[in-house]
mmCIF file with all atom_site columns, C-alpha atoms in Angstrom:
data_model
loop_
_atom_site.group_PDB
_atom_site.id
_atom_site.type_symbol
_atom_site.label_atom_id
_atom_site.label_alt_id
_atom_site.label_comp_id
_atom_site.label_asym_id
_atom_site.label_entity_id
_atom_site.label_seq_id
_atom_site.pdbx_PDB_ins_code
_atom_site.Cartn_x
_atom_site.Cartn_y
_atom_site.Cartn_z
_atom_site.occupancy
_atom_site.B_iso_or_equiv
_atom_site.pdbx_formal_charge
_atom_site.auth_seq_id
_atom_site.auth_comp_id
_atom_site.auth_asym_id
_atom_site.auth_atom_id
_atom_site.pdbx_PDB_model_num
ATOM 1   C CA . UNK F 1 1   ? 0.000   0.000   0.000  1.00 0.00 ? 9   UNK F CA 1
ATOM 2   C CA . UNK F 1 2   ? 1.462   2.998   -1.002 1.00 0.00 ? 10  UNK F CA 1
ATOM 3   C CA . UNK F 1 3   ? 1.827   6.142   1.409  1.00 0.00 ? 11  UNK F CA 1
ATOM 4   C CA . UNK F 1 4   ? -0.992  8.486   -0.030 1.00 0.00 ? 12  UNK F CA 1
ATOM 5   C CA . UNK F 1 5   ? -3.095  4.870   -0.470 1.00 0.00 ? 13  UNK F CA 1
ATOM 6   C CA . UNK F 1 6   ? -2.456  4.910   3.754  1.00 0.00 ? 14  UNK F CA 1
ATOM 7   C CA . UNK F 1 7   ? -2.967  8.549   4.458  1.00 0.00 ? 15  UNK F CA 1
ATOM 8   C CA . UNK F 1 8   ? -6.556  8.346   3.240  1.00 0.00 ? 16  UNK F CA 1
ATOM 9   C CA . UNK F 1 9   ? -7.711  5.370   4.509  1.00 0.00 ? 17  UNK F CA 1
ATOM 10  C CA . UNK F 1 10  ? -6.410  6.657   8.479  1.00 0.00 ? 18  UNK F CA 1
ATOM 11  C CA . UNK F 1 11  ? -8.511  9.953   7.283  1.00 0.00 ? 19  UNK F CA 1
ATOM 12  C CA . UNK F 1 12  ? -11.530 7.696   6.116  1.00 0.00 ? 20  UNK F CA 1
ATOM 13  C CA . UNK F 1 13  ? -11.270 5.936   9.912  1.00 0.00 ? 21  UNK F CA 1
ATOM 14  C CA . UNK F 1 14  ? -10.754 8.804   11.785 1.00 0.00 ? 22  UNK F CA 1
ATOM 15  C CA . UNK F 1 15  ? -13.917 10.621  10.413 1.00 0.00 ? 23  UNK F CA 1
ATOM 16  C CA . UNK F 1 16  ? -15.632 7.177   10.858 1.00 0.00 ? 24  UNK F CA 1
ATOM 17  C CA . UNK F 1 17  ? -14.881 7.383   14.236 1.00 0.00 ? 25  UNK F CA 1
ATOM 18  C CA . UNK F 1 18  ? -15.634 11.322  14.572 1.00 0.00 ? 26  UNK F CA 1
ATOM 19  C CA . UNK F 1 19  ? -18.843 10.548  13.247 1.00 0.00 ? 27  UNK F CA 1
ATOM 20  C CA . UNK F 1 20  ? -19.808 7.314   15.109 1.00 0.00 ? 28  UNK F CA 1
ATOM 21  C CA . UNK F 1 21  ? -19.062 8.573   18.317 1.00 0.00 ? 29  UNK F CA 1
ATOM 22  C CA . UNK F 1 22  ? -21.460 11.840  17.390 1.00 0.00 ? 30  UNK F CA 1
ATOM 23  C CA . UNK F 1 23  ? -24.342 10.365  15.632 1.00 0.00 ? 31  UNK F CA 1
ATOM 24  C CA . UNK F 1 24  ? -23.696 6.458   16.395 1.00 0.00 ? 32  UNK F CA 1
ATOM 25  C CA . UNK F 1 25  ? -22.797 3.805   13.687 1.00 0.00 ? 33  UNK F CA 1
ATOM 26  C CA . UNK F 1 26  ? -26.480 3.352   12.500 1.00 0.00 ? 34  UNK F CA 1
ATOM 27  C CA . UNK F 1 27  ? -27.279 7.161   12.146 1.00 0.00 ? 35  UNK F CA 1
ATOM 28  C CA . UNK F 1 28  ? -23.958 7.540   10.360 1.00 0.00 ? 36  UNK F CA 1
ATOM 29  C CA . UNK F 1 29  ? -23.267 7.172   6.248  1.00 0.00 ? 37  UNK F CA 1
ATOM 30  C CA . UNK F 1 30  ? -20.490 6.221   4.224  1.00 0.00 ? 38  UNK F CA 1
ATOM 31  C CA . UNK F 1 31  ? -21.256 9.395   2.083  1.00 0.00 ? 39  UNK F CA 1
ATOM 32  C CA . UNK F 1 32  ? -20.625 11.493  5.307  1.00 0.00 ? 40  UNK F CA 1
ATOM 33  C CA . UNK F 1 33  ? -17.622 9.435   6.242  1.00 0.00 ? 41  UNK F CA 1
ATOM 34  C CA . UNK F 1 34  ? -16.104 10.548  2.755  1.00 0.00 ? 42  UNK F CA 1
ATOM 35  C CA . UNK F 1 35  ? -17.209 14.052  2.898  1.00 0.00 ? 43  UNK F CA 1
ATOM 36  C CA . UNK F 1 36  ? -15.500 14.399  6.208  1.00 0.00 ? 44  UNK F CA 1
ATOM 37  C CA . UNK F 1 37  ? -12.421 12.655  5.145  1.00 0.00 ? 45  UNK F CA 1
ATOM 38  C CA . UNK F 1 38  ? -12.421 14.279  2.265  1.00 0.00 ? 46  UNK F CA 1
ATOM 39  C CA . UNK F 1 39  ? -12.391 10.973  -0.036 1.00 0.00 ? 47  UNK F CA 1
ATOM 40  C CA . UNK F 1 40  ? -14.379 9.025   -2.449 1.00 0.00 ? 48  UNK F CA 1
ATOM 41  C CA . UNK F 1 41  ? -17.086 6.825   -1.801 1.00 0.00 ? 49  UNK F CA 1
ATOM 42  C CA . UNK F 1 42  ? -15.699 3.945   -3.459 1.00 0.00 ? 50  UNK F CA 1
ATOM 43  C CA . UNK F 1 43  ? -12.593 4.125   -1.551 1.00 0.00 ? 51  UNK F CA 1
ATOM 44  C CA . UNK F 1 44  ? -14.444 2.770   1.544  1.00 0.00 ? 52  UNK F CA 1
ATOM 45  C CA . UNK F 1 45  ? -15.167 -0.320  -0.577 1.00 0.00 ? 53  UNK F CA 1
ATOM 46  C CA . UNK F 1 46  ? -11.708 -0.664  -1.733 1.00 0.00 ? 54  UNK F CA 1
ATOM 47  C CA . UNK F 1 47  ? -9.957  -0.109  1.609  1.00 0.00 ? 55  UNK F CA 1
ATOM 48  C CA . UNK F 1 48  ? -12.811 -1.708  4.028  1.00 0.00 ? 56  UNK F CA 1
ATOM 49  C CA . UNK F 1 49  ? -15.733 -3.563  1.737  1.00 0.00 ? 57  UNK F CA 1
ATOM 50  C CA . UNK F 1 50  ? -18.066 -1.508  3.694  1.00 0.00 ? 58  UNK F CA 1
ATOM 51  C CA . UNK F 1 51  ? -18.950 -0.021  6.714  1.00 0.00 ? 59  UNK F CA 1
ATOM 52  C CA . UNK F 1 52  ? -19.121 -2.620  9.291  1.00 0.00 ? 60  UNK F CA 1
ATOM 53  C CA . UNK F 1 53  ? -15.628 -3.725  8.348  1.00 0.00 ? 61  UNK F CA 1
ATOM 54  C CA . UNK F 1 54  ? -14.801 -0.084  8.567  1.00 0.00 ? 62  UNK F CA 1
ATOM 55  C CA . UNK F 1 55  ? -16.064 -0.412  12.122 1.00 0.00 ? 63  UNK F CA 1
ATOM 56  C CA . UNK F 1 56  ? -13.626 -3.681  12.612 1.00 0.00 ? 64  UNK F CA 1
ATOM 57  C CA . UNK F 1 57  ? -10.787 -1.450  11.345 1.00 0.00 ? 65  UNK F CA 1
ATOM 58  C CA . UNK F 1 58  ? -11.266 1.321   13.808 1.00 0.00 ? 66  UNK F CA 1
ATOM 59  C CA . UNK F 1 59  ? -10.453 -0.725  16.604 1.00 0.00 ? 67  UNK F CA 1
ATOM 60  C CA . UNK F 1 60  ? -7.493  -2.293  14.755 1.00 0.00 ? 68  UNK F CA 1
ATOM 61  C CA . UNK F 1 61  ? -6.080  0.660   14.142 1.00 0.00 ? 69  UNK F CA 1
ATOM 62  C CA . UNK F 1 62  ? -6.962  2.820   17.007 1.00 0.00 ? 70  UNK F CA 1
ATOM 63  C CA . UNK F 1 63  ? -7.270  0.611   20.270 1.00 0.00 ? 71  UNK F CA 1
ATOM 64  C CA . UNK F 1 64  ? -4.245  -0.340  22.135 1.00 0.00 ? 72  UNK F CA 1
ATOM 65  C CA . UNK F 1 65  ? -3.894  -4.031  21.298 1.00 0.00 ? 73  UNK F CA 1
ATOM 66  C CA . UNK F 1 66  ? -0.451  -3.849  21.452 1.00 0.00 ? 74  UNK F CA 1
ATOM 67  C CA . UNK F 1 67  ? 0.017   -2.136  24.272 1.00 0.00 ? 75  UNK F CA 1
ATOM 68  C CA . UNK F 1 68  ? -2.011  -5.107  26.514 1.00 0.00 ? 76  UNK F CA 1
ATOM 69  C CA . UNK F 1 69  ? -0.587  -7.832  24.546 1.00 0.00 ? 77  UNK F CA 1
ATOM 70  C CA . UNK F 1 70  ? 2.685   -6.915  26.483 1.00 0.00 ? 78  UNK F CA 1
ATOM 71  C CA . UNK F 1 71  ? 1.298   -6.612  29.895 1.00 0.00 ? 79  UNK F CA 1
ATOM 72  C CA . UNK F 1 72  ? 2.968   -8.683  32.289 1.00 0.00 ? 80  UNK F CA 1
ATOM 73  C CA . UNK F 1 73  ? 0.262   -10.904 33.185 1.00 0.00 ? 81  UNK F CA 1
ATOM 74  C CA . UNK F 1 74  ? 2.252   -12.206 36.708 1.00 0.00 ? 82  UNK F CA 1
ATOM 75  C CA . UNK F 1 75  ? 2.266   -8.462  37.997 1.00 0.00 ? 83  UNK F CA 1
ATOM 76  C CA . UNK F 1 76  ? 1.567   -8.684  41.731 1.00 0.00 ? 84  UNK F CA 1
ATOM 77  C CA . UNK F 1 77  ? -2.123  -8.254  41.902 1.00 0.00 ? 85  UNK F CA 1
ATOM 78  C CA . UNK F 1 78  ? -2.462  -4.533  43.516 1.00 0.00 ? 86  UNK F CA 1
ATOM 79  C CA . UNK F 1 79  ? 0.028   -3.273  40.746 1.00 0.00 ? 87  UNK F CA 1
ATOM 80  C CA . UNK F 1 80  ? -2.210  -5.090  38.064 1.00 0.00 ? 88  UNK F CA 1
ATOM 81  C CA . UNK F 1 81  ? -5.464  -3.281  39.243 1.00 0.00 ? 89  UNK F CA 1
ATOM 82  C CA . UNK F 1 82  ? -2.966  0.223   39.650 1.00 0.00 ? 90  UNK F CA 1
ATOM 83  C CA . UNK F 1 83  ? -1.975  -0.311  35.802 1.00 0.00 ? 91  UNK F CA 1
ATOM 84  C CA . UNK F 1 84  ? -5.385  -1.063  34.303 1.00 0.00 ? 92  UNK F CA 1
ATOM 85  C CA . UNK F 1 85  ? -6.701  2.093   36.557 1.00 0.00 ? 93  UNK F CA 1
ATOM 86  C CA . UNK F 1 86  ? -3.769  4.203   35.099 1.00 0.00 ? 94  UNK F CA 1
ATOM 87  C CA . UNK F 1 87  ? -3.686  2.776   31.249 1.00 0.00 ? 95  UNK F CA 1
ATOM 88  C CA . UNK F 1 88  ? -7.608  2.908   31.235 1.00 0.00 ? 96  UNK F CA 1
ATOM 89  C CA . UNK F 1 89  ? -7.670  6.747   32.223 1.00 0.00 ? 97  UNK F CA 1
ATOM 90  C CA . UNK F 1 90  ? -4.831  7.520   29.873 1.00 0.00 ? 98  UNK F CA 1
ATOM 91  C CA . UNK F 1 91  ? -6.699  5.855   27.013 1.00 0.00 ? 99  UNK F CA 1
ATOM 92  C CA . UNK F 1 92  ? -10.275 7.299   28.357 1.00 0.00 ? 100 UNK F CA 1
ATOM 93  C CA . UNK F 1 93  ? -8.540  10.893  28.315 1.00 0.00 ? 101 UNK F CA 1
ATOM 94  C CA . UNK F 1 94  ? -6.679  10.387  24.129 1.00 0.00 ? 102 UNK F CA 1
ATOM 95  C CA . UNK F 1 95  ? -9.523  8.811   22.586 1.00 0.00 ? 103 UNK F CA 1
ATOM 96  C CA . UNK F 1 96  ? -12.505 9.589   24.140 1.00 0.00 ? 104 UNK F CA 1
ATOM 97  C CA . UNK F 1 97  ? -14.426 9.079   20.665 1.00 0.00 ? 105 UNK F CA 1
ATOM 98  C CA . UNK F 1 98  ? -13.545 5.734   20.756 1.00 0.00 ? 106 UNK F CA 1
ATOM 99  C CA . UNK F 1 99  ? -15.084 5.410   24.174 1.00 0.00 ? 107 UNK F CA 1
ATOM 100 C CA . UNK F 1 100 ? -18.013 7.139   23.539 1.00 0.00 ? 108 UNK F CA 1
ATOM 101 C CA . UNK F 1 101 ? -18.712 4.352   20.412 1.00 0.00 ? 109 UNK F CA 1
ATOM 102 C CA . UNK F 1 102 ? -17.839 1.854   22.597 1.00 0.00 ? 110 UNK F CA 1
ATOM 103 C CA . UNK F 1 103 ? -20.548 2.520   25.114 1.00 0.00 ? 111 UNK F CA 1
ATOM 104 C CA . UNK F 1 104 ? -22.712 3.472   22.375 1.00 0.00 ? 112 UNK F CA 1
ATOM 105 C CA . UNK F 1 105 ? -22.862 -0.399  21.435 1.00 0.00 ? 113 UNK F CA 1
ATOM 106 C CA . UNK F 1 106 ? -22.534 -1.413  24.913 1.00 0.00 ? 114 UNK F CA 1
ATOM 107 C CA . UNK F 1 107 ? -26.062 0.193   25.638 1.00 0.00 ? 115 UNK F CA 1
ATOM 108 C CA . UNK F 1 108 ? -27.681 -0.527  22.423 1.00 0.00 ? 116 UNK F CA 1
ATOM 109 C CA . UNK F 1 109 ? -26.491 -4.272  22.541 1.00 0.00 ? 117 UNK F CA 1
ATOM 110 C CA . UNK F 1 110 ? -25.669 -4.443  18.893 1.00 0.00 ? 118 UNK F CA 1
ATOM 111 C CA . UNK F 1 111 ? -24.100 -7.361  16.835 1.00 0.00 ? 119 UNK F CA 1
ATOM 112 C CA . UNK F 1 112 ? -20.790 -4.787  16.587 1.00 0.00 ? 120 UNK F CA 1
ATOM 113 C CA . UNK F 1 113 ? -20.059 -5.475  20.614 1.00 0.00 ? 121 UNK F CA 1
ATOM 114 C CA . UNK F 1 114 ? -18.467 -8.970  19.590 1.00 0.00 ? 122 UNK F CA 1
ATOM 115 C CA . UNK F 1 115 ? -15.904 -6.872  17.423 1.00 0.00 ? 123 UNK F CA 1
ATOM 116 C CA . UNK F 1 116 ? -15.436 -4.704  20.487 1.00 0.00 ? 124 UNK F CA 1
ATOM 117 C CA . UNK F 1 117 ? -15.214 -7.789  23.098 1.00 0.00 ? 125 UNK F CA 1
ATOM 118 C CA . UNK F 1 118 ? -11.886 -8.851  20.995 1.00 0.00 ? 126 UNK F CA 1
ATOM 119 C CA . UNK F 1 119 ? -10.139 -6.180  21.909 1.00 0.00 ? 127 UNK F CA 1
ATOM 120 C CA . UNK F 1 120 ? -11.606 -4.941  25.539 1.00 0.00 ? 128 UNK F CA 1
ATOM 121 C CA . UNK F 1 121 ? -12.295 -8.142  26.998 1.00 0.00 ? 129 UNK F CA 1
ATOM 122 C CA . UNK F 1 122 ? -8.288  -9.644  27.199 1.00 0.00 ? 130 UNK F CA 1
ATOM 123 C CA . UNK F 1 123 ? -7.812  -6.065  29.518 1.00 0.00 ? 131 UNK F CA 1
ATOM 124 C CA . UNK F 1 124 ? -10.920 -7.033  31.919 1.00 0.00 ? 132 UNK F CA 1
ATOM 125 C CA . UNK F 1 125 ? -9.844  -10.510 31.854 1.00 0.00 ? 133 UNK F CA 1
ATOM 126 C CA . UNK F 1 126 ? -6.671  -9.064  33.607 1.00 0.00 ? 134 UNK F CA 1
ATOM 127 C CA . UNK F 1 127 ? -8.720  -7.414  35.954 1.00 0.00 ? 135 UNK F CA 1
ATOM 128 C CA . UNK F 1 128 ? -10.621 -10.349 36.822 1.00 0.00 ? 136 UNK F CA 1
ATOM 129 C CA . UNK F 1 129 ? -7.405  -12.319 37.089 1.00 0.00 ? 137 UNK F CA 1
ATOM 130 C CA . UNK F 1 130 ? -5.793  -9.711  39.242 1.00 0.00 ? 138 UNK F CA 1
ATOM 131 C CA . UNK F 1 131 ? -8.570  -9.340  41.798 1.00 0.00 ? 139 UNK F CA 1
ATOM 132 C CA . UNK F 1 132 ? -9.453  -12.970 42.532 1.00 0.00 ? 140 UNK F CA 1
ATOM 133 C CA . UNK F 1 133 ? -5.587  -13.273 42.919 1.00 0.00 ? 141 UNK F CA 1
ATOM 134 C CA . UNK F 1 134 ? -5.529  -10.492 45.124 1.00 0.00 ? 142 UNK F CA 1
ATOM 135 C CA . UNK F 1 135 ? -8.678  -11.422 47.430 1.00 0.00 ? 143 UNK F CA 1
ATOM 136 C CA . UNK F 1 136 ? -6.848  -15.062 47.503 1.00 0.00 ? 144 UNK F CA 1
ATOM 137 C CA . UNK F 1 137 ? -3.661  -13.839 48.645 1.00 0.00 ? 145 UNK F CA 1
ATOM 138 C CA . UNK F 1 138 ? -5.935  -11.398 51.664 1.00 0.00 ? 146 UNK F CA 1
ATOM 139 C CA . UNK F 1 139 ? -4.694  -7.826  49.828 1.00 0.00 ? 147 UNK F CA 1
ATOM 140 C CA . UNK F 1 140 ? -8.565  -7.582  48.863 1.00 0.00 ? 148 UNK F CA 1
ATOM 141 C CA . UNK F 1 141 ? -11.650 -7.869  50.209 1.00 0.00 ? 149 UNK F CA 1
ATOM 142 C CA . UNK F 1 142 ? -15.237 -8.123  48.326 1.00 0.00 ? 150 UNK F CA 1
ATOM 143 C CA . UNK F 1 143 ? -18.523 -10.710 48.805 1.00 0.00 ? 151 UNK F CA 1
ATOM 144 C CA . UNK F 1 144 ? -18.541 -10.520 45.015 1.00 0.00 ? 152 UNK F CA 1
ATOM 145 C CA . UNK F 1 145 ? -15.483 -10.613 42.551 1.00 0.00 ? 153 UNK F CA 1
ATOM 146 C CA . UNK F 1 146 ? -18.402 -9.856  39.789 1.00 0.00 ? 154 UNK F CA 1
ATOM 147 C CA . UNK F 1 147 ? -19.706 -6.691  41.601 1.00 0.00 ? 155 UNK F CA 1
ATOM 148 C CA . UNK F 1 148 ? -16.285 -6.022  42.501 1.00 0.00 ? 156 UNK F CA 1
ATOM 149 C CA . UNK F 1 149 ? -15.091 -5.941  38.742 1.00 0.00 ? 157 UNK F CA 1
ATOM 150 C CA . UNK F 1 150 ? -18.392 -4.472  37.406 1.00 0.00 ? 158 UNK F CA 1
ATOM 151 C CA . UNK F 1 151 ? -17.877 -1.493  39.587 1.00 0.00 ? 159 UNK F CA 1
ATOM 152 C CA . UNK F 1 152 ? -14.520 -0.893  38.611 1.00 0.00 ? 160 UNK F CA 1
ATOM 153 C CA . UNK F 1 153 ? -15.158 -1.021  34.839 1.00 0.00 ? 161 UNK F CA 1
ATOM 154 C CA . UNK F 1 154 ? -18.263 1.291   35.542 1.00 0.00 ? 162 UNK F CA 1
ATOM 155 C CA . UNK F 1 155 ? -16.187 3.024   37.816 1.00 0.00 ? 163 UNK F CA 1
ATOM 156 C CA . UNK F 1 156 ? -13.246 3.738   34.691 1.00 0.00 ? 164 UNK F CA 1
ATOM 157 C CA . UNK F 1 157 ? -15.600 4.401   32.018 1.00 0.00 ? 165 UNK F CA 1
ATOM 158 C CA . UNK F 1 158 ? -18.297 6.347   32.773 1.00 0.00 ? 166 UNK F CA 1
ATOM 159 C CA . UNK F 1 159 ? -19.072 9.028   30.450 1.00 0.00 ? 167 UNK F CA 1
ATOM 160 C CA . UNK F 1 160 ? -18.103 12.176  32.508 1.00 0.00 ? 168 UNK F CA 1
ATOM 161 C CA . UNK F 1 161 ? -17.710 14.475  29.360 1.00 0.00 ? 169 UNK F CA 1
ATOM 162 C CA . UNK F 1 162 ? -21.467 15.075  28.061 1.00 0.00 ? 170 UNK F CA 1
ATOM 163 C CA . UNK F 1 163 ? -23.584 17.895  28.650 1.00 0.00 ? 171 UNK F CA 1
ATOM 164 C CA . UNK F 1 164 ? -26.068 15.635  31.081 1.00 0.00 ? 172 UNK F CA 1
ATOM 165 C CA . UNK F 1 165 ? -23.923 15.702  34.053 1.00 0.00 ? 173 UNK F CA 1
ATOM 166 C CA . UNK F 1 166 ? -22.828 19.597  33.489 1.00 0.00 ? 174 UNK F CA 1
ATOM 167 C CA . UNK F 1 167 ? -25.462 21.095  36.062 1.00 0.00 ? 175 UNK F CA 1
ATOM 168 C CA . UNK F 1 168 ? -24.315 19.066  38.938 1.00 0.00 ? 176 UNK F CA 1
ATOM 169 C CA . UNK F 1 169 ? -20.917 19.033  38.359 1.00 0.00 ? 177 UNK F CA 1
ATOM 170 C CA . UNK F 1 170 ? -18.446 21.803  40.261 1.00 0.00 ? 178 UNK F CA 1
ATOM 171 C CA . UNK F 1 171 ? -14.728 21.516  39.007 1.00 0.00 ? 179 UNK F CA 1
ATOM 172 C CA . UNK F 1 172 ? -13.549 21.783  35.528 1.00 0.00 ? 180 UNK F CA 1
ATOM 173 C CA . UNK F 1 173 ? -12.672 18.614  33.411 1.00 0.00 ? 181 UNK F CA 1
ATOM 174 C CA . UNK F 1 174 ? -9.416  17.110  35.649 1.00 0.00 ? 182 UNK F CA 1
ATOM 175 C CA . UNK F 1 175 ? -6.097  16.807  34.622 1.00 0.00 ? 183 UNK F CA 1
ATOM 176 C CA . UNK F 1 176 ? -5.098  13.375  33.714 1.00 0.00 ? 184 UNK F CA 1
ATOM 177 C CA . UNK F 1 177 ? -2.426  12.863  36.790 1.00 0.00 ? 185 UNK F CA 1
ATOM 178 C CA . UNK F 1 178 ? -5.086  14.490  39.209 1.00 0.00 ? 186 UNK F CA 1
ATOM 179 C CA . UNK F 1 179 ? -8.010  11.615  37.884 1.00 0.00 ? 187 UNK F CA 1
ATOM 180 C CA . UNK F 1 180 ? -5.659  8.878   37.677 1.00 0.00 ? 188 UNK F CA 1
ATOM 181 C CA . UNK F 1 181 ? -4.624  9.239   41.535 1.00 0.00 ? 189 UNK F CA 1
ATOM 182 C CA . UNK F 1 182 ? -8.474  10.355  43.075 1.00 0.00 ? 190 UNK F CA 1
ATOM 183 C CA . UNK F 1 183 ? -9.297  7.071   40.585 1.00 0.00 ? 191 UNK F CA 1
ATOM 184 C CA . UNK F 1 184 ? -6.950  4.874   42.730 1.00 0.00 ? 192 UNK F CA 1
ATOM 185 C CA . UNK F 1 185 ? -7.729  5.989   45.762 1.00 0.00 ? 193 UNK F CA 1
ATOM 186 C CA . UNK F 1 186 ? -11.062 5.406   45.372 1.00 0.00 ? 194 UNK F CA 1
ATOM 187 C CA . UNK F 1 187 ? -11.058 1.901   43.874 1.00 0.00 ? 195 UNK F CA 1
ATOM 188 C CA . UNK F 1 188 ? -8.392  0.803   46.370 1.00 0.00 ? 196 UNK F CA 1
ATOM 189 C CA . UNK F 1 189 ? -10.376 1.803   48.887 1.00 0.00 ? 197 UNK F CA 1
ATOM 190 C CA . UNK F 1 190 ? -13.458 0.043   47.382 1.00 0.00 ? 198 UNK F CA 1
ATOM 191 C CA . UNK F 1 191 ? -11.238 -3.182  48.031 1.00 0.00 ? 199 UNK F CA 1
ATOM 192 C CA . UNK F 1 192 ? -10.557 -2.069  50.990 1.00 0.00 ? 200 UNK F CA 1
ATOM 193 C CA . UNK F 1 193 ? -6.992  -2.576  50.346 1.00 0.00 ? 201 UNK F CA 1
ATOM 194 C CA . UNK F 1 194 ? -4.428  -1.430  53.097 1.00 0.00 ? 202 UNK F CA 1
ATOM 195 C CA . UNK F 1 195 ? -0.799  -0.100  51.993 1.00 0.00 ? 203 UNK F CA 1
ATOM 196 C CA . UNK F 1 196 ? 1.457   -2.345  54.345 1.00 0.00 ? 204 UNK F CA 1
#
């Protein structure tokens, strides 16, 4: 593939993604995907053969894969649940269109959330992993590892930044740094986990 052949498909997903995470996937045509990338309708055939595989390509190219295939999967259980708090944030904070589709599908239940669960679901099955290792070995304490892991995924991705929450909400959007540590602090402390 040559470089202008790669430039326009990364435009084509990224105004994809713009325009899923605004109007949702359904709501959403390949004519406006082109007009806000700028390209040709029948590019989206040649790169993608269509819109749901465009879908499949946005998480391809945009979600860290990579990045959690390297995890070290025998990290001591409290700095496990410390790194997925951290790396979730970070990722929450650069690509919050990605979230916002993400949770899009989520509530809607659509077919697309199997697409998604290949990517998200190795991350959460680190979590998991991490917390029953951690109750096991006494650091943690929960009646439930599912409500325990439940309300630490609901916990990292709730939707903070729409205008529904604005009239009860005080502070400005945090920094990242600031988040990541109140985040900590507060899931720790739902596991009632005790710095030794």
């Amino acid at each position: 593939m040559s470089t202008g052949d790669a430039d326009i498909k990364v435009k084509i997903l990224l105004a994809a993604k713009k325009l899923f995470a605004k109007y949702g996937f359904e709501k959403t045509t390949v004519r406006q995907i082109c007009e806000e990338a700028g390209a040709n309708v029948a590019l989206v055939s040649y790169h993608f053969g269509g819109k749901e595989n465009m879908f499949g390509a946005i998480f391809e190219h945009f979600f860290p894969n990579d990045q959690i295939s390297k995890v070290d999967q025998k990290l001591d259980p409290v700095e496990g649940v410390k790194l997925i708090i951290r790396e979730v944030t970070k990722f929450r904070f650069s690509d919050r269109q990605l979230i916002c589709i993400i949770q899009q599908e989520i509530i809607m239940n659509t077919d697309r959330i199997r697409k998604i669960r290949e990517h998200v679901m190795p991350m959460w099955r680190l979590l998991r992993e991490w917390l029953k290792q951690g109750e096991e070995q006494g650091l943690f304490h929960f009646r439930s590892l599912d409500t325990a892991l439940m309300s630490i995924i609901g916990t990292l991705l709730f939707h903070r930044h729409t205008e529904y929450w604005s009239i009860i909400l005080e502070e400005a959007d945090p920094e990242l740094e600031p988040l990541i540590e109140d985040l900590t602090t507060f899931i720790m402390g739902g596991l009632q986990y005790r710095d030794k």
